[in-house]
PDB file of C-alpha atoms in Angstrom:
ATOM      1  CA  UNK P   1      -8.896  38.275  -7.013  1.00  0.00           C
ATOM      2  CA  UNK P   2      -6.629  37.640  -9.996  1.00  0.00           C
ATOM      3  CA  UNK P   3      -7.264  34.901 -12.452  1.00  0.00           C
ATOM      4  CA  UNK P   4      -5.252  32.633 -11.199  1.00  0.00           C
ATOM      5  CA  UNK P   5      -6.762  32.327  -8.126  1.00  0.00           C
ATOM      6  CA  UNK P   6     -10.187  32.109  -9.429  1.00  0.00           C
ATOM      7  CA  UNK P   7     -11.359  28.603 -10.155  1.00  0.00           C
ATOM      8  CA  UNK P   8     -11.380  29.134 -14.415  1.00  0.00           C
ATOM      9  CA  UNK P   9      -7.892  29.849 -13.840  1.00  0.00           C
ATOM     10  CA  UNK P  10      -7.330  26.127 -11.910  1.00  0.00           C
ATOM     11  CA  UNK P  11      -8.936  24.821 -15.099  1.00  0.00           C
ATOM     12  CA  UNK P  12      -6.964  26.817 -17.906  1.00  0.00           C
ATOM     13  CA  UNK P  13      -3.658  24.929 -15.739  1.00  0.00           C
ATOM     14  CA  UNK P  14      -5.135  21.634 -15.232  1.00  0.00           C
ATOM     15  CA  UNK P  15      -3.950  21.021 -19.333  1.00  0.00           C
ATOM     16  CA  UNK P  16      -0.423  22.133 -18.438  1.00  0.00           C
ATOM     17  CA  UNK P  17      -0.343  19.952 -14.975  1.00  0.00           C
ATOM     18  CA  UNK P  18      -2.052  16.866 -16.360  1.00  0.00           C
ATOM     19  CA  UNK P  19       0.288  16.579 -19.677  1.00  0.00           C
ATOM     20  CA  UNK P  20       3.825  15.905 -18.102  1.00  0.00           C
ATOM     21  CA  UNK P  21       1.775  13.260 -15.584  1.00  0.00           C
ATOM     22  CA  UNK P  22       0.486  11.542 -18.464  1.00  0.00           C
ATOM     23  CA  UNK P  23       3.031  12.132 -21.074  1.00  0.00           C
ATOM     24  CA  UNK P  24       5.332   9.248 -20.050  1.00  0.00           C
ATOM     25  CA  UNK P  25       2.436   6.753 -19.611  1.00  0.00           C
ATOM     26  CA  UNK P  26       1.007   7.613 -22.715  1.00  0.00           C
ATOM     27  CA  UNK P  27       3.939   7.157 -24.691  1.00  0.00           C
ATOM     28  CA  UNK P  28       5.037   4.130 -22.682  1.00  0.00           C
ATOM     29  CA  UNK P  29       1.628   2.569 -24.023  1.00  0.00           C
ATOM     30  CA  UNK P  30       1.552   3.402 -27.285  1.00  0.00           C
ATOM     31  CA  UNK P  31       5.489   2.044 -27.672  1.00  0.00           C
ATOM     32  CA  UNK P  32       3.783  -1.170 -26.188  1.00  0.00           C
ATOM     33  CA  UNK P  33       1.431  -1.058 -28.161  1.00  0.00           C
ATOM     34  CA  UNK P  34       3.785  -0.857 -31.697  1.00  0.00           C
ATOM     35  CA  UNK P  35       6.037  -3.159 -30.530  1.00  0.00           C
ATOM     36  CA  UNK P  36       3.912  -5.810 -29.922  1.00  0.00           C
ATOM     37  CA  UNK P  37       1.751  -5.341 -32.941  1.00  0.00           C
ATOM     38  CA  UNK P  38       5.007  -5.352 -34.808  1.00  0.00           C
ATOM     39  CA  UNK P  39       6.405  -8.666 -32.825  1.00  0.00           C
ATOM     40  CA  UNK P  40       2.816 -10.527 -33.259  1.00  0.00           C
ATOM     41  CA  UNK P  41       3.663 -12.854 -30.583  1.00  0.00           C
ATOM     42  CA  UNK P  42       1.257 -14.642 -28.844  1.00  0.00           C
ATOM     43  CA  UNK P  43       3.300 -13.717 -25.913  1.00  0.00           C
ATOM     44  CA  UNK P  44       3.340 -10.391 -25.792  1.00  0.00           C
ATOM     45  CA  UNK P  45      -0.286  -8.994 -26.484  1.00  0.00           C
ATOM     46  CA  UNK P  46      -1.157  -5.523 -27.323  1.00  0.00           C
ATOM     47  CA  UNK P  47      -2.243  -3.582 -24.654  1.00  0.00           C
ATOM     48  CA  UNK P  48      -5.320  -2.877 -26.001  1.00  0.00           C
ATOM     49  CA  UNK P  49      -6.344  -7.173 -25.945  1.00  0.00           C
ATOM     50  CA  UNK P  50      -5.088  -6.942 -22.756  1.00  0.00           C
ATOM     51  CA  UNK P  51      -7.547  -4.146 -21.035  1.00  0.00           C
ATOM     52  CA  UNK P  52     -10.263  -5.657 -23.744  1.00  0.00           C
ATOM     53  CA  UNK P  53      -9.797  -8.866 -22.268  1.00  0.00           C
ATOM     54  CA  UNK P  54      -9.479  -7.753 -18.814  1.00  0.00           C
ATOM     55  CA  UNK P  55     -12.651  -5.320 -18.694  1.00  0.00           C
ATOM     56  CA  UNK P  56     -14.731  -8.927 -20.253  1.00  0.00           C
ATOM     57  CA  UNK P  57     -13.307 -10.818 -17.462  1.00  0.00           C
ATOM     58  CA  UNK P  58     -13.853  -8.833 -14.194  1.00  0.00           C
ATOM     59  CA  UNK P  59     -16.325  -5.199 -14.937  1.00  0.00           C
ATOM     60  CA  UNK P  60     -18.165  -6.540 -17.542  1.00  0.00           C
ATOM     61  CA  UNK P  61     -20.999  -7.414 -14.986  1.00  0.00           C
ATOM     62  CA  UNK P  62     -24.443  -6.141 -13.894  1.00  0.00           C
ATOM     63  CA  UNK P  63     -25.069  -2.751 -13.159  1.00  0.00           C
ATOM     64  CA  UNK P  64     -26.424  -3.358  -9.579  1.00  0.00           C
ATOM     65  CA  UNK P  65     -23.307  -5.428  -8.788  1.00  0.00           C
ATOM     66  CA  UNK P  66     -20.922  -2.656  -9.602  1.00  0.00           C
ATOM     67  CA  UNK P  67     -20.790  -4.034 -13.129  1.00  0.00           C
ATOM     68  CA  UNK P  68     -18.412  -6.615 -11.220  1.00  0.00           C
ATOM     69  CA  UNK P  69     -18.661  -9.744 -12.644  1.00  0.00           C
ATOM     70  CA  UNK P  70     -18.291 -13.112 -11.093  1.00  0.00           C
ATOM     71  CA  UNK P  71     -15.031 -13.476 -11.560  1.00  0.00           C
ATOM     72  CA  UNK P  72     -14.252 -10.102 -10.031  1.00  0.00           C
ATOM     73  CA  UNK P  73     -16.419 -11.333  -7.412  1.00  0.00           C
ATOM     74  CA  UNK P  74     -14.277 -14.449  -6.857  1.00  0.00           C
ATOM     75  CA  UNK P  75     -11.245 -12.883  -7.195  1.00  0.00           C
ATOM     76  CA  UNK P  76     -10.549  -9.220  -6.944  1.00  0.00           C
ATOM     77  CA  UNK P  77     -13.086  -8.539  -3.660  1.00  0.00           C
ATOM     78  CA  UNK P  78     -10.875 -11.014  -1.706  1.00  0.00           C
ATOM     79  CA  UNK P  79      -7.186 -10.248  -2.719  1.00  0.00           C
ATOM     80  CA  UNK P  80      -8.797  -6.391  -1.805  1.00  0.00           C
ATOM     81  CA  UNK P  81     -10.354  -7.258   1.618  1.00  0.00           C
ATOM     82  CA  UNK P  82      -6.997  -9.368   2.535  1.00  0.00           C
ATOM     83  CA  UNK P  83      -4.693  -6.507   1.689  1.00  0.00           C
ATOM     84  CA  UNK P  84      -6.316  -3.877   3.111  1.00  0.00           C
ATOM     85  CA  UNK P  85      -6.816  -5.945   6.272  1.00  0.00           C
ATOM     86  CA  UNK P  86      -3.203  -7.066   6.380  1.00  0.00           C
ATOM     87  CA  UNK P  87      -2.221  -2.903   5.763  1.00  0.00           C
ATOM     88  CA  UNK P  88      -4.710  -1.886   8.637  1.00  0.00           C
ATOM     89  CA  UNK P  89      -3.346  -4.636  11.456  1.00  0.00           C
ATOM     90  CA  UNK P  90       0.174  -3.896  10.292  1.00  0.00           C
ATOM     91  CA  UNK P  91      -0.411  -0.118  10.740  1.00  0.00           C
ATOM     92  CA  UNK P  92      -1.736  -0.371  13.757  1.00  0.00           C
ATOM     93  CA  UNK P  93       0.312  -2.568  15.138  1.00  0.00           C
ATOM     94  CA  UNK P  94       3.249  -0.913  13.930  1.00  0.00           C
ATOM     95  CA  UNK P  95       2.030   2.928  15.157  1.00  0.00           C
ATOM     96  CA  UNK P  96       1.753   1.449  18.730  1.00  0.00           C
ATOM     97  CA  UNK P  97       4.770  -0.495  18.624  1.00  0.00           C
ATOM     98  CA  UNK P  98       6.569   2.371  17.649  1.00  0.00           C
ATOM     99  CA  UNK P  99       4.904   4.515  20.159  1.00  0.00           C
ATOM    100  CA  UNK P 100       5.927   1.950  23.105  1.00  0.00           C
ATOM    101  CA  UNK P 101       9.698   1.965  21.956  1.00  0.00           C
ATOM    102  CA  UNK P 102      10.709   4.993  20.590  1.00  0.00           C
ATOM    103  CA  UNK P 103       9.673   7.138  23.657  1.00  0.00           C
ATOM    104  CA  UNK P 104      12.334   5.022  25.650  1.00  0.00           C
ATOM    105  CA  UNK P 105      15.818   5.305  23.978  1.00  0.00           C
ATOM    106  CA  UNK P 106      17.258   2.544  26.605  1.00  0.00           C
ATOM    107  CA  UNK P 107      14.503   0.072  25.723  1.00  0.00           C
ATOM    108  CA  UNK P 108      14.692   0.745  21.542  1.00  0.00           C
ATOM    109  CA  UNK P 109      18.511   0.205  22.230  1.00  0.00           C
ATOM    110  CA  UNK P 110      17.279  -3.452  23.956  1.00  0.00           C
ATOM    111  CA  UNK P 111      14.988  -4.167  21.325  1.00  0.00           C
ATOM    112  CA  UNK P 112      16.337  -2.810  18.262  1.00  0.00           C
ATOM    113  CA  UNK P 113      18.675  -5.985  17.607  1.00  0.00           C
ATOM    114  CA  UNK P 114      15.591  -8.441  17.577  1.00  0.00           C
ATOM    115  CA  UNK P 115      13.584  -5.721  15.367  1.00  0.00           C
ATOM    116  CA  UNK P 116      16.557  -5.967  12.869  1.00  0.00           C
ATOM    117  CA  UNK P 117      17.112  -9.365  13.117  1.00  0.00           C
ATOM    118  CA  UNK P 118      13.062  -9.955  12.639  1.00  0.00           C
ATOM    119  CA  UNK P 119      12.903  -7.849   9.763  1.00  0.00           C
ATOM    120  CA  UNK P 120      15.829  -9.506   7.788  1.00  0.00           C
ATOM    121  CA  UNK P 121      13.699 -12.161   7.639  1.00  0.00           C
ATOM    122  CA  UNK P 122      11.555 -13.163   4.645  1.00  0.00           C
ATOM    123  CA  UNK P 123       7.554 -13.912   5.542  1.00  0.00           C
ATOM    124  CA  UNK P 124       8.361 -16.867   2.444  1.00  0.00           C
ATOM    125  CA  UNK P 125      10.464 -18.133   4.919  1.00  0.00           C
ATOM    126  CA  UNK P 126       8.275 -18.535   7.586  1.00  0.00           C
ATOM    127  CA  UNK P 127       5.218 -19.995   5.542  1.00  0.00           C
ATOM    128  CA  UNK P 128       5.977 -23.130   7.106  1.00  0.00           C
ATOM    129  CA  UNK P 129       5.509 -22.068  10.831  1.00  0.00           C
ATOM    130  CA  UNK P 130       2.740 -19.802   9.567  1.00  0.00           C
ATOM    131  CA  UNK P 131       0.540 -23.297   8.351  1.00  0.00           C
ATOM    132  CA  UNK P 132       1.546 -25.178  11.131  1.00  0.00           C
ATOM    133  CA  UNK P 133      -0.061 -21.803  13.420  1.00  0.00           C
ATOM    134  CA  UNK P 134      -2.652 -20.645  11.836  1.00  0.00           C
ATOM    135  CA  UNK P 135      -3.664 -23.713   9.482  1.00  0.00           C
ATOM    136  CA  UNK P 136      -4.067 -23.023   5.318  1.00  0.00           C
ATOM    137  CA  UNK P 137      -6.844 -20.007   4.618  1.00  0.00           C
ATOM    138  CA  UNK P 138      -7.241 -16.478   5.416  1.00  0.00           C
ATOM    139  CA  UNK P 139      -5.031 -16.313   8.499  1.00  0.00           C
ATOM    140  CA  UNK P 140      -2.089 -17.742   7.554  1.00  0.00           C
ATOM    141  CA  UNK P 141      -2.542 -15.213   4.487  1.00  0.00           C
ATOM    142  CA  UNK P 142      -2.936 -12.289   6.868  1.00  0.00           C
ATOM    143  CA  UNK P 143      -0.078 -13.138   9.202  1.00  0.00           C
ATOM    144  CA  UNK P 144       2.253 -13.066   5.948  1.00  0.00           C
ATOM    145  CA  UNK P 145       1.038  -9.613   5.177  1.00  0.00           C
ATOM    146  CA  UNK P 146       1.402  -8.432   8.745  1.00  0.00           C
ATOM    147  CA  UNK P 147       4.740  -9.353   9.578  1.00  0.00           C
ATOM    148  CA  UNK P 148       5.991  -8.536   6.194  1.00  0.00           C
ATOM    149  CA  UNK P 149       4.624  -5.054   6.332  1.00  0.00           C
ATOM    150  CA  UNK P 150       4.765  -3.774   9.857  1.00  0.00           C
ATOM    151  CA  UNK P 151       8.353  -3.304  10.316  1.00  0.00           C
ATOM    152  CA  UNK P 152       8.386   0.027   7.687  1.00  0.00           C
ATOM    153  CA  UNK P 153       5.686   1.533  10.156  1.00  0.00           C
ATOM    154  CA  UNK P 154       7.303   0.312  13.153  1.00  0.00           C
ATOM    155  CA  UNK P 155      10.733   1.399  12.431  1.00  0.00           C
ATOM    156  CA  UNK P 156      10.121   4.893  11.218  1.00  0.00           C
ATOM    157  CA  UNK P 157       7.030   5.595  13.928  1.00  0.00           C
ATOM    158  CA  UNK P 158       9.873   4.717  16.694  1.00  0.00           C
ATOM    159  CA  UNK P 159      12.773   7.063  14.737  1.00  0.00           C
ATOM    160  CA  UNK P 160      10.169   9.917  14.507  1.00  0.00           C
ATOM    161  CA  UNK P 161       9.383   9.168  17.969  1.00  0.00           C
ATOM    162  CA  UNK P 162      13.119   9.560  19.110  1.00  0.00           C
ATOM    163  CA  UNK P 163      13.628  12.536  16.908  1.00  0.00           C
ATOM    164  CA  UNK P 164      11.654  14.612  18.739  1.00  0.00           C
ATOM    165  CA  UNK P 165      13.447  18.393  19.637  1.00  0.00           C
ATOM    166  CA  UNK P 166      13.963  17.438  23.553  1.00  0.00           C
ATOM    167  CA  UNK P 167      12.901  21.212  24.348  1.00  0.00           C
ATOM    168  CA  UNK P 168       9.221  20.018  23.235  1.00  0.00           C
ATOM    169  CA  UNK P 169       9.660  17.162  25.649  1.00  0.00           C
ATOM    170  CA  UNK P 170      10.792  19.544  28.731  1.00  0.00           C
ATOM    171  CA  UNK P 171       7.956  21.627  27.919  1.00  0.00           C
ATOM    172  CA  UNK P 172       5.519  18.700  28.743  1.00  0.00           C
ATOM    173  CA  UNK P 173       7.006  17.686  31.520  1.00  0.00           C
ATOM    174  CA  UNK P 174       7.263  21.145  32.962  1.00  0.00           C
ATOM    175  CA  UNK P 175       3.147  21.369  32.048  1.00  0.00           C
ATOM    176  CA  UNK P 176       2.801  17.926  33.689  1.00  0.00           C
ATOM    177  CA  UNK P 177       1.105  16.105  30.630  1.00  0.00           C
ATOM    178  CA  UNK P 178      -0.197  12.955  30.730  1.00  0.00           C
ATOM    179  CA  UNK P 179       0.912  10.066  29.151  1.00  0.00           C
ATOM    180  CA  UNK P 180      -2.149   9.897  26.793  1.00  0.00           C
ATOM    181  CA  UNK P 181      -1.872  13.845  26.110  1.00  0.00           C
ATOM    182  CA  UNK P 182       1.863  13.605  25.042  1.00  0.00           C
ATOM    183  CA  UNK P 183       1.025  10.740  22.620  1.00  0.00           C
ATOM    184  CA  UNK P 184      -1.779  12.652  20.610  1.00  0.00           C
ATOM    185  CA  UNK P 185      -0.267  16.339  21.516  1.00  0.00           C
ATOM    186  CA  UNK P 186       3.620  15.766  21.280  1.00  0.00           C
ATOM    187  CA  UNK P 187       4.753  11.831  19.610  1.00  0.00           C
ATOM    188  CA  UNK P 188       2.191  11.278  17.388  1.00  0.00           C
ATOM    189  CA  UNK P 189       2.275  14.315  15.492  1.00  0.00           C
ATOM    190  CA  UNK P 190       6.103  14.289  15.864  1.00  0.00           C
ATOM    191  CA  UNK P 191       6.333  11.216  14.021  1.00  0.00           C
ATOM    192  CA  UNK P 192       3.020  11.896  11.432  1.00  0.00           C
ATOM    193  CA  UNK P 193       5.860  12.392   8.502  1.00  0.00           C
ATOM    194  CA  UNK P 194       7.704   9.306   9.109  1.00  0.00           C
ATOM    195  CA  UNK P 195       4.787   7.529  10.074  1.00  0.00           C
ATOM    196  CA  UNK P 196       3.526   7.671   6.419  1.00  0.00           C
ATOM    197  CA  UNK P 197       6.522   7.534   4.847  1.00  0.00           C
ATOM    198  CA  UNK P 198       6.417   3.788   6.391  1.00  0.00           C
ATOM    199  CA  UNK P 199       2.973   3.579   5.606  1.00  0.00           C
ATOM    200  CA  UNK P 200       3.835   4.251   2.239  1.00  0.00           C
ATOM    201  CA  UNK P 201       6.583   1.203   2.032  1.00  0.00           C
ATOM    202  CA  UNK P 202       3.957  -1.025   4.368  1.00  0.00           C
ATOM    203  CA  UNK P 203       1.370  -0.374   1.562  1.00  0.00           C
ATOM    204  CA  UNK P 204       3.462  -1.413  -1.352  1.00  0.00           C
ATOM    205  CA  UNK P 205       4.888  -4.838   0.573  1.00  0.00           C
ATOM    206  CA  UNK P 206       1.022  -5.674   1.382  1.00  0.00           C
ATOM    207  CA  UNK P 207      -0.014  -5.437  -1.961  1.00  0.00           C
ATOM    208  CA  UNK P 208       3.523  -7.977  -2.927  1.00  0.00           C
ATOM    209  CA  UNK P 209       2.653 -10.040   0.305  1.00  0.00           C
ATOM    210  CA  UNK P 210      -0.973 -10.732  -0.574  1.00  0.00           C
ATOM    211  CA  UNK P 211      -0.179 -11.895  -4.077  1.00  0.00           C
ATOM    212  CA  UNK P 212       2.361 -14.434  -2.915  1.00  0.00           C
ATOM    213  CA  UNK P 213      -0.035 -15.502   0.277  1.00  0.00           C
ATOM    214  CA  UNK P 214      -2.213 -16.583  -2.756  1.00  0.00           C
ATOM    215  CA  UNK P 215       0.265 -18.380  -4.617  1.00  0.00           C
ATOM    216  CA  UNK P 216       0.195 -20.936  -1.906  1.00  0.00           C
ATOM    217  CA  UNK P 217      -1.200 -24.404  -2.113  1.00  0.00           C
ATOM    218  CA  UNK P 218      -4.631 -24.330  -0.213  1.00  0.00           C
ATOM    219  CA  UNK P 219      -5.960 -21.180  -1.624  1.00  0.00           C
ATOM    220  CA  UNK P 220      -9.301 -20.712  -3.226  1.00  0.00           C
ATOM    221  CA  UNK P 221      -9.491 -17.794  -4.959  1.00  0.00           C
ATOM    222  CA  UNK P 222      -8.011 -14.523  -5.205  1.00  0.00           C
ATOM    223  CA  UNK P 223      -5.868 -12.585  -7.572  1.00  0.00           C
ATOM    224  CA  UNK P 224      -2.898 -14.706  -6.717  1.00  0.00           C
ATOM    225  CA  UNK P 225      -5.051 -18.331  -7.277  1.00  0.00           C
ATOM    226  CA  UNK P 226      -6.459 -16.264 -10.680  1.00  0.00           C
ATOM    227  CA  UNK P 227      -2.685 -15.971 -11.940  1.00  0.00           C
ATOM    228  CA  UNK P 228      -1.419 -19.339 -10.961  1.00  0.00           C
ATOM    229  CA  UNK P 229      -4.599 -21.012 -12.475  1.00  0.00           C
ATOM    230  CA  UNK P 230      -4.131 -18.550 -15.704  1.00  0.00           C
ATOM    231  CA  UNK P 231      -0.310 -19.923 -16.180  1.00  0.00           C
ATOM    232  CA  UNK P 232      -1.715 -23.565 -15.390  1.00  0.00           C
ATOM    233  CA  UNK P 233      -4.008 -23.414 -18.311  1.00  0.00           C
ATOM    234  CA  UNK P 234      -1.350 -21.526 -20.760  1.00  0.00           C
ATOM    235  CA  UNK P 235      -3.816 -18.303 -20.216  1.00  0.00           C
ATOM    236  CA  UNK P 236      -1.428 -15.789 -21.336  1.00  0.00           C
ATOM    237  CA  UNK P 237      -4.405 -13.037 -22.019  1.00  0.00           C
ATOM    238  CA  UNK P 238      -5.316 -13.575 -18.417  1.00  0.00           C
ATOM    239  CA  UNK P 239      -1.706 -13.581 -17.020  1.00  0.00           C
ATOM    240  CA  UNK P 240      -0.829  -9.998 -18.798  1.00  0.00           C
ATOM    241  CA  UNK P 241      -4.365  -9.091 -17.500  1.00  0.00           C
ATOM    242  CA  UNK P 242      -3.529 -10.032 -13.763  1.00  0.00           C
ATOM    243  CA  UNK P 243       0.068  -8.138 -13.942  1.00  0.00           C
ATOM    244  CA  UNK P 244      -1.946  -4.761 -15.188  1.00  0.00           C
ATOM    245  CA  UNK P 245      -4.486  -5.038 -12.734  1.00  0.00           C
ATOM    246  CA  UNK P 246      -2.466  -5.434 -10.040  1.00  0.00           C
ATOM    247  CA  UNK P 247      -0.406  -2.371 -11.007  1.00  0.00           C
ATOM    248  CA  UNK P 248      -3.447  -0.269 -11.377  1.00  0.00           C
ATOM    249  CA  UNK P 249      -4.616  -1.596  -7.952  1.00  0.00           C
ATOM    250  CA  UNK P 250      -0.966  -0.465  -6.381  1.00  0.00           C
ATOM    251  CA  UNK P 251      -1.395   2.977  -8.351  1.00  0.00           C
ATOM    252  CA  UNK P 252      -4.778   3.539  -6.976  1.00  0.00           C
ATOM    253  CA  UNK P 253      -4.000   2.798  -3.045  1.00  0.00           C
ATOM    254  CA  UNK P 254      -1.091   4.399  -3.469  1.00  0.00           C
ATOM    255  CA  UNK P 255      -2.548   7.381  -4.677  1.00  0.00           C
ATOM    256  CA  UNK P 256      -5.558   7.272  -2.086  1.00  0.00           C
ATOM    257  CA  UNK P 257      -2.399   7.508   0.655  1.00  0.00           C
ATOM    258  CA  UNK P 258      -1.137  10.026  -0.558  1.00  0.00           C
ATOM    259  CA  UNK P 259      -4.334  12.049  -0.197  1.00  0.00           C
ATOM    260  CA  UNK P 260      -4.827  11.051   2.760  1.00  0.00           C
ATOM    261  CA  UNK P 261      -1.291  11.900   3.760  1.00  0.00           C
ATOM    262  CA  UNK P 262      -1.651  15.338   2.269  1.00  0.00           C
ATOM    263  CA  UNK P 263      -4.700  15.975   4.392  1.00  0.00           C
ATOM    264  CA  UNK P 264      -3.218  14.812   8.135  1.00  0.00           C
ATOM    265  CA  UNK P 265      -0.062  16.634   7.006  1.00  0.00           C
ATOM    266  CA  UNK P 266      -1.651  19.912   5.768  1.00  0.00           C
ATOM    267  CA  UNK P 267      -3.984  19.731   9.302  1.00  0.00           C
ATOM    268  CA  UNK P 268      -1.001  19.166  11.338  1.00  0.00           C
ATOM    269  CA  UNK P 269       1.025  21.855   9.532  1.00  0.00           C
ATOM    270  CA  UNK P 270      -2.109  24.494   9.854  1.00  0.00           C
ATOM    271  CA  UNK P 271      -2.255  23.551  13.878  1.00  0.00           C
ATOM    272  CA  UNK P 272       1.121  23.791  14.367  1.00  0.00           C
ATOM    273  CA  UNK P 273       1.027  27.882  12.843  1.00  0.00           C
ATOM    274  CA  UNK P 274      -1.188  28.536  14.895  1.00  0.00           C
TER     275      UNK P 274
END
């Protein structure tokens, strides 16, 4: 075994694989943090008052609550149960979806100018119908996240779907497969890369989706309520501390995909050798 295969070798290149991931952040925040020590605005804060204020506000809590306190409480846990829900319906629905009408070309040829025409259209625009459906609250808030983010997973399950080599599909209908057996033994790993490449997008517009579903009159609490209410009272610490959190949110999802991703991919590469 040489030593870079052994595990102290791993760890004498984790310096050289962590420093060009973190160089540009790094130096991105300590530029912030110069420029707005040298400004001394009241509008721009330093990043440092920002994550000070930011850790006070939401994890400075009790240990046996996660050290969440109950603001975080109030706030974070439901923005995170609403976009997560709103990323697991739209997921679904748009896997199965894309399933149903990418294994028929004739019927994604039927379909595929509503599906375009659908997509071009922006959830804001369809708050209206959405209150007058589902009423103010958590399900008019979900249905903006679903609609807005199934159509990357729908899309690109169907074109992974129809981009299937057609010698696969003769094979399984020379072995007489079922319909179940070619969706989990032929489509659906098939499609797996596209799949998460819209999975990827549908992530990213449920994150934007849920903020904006809580920028609408009616709503409680939430990250979304927490900003509005922060620019209401001229909270500018809180506002900068909102924008950071919910770009460390979208970095951490993001990058719990991506593991994920690696992980079906690597499987379905590993089956496929053999």
């Amino acid at each position: 075994m040489t030593a870079q295969a052994t595990p102290f070798g791993a760890a004498r290149r984790l310096p050289r694989t962590l420093a060009p991931r973190l160089g540009v952040p790094v130096a991105a925040v300590v530029l912030w943090q110069l420029a707005a020590r040298a400004r001394g605005s009241v509008f721009f804060p330093t990043p440092a008052r920002i994550v000070d204020h930011g850790y006070h506000l939401w994890f400075s809590g009790p240990a046996e609550r996660a050290f969440l306190t109950d603001a975080a409480v109030r706030d974070l846990l439901p923005s995170l149960g609403r976009v997560l829900a709103g990323f697991a319906l739209a997921a679904a629905g748009g896997i199965v979806l894309g399933l149903a009408l990418g294994r028929s070309r004739t019927v994604y040829a039927l379909c595929d100018p509503v599906l375009q025409f659908a997509r071009a259209v922006p959830p804001p625009a369809l708050v209206p119908v959405f209150v007058v459906v589902f009423d103010l609250g958590t399900p008019m808030q979900l249905a903006s996240i679903v609609f807005g983010a199934i159509w990357p997973v729908l899309i690109n399950t169907a074109e992974g779907v129809r981009g299937i080599d057609p010698l696969r599909l003769d094979v399984a209908a020379t072995v007489r497969l079922r319909p179940t057996e070619r969706i989990v033994l032929l489509y659906l790993p098939a499609a797996l890369p596209r799949i998460f490449a819209g999975l990827r997008l549908s992530l990213s517009l449920s994150l934007i989706l849920m903020v904006f579903s809580e920028l609408l009159p009616g709503t409680a609490d939430g990250i979304g309520f927490s900003l509005t209410d922060a620019q209401t009272r001229s909270d500018l610490l809180t506002v900068w501390a909102v924008m950071v959190l919910l770009g460390a949110l979208g970095h951490l999802l993001n990058s719990a995909l991506l593991a994920v991703e690696r992980l079906a991919l690597g499987r379905h590469r590993a089956a496929h050798r053999t």
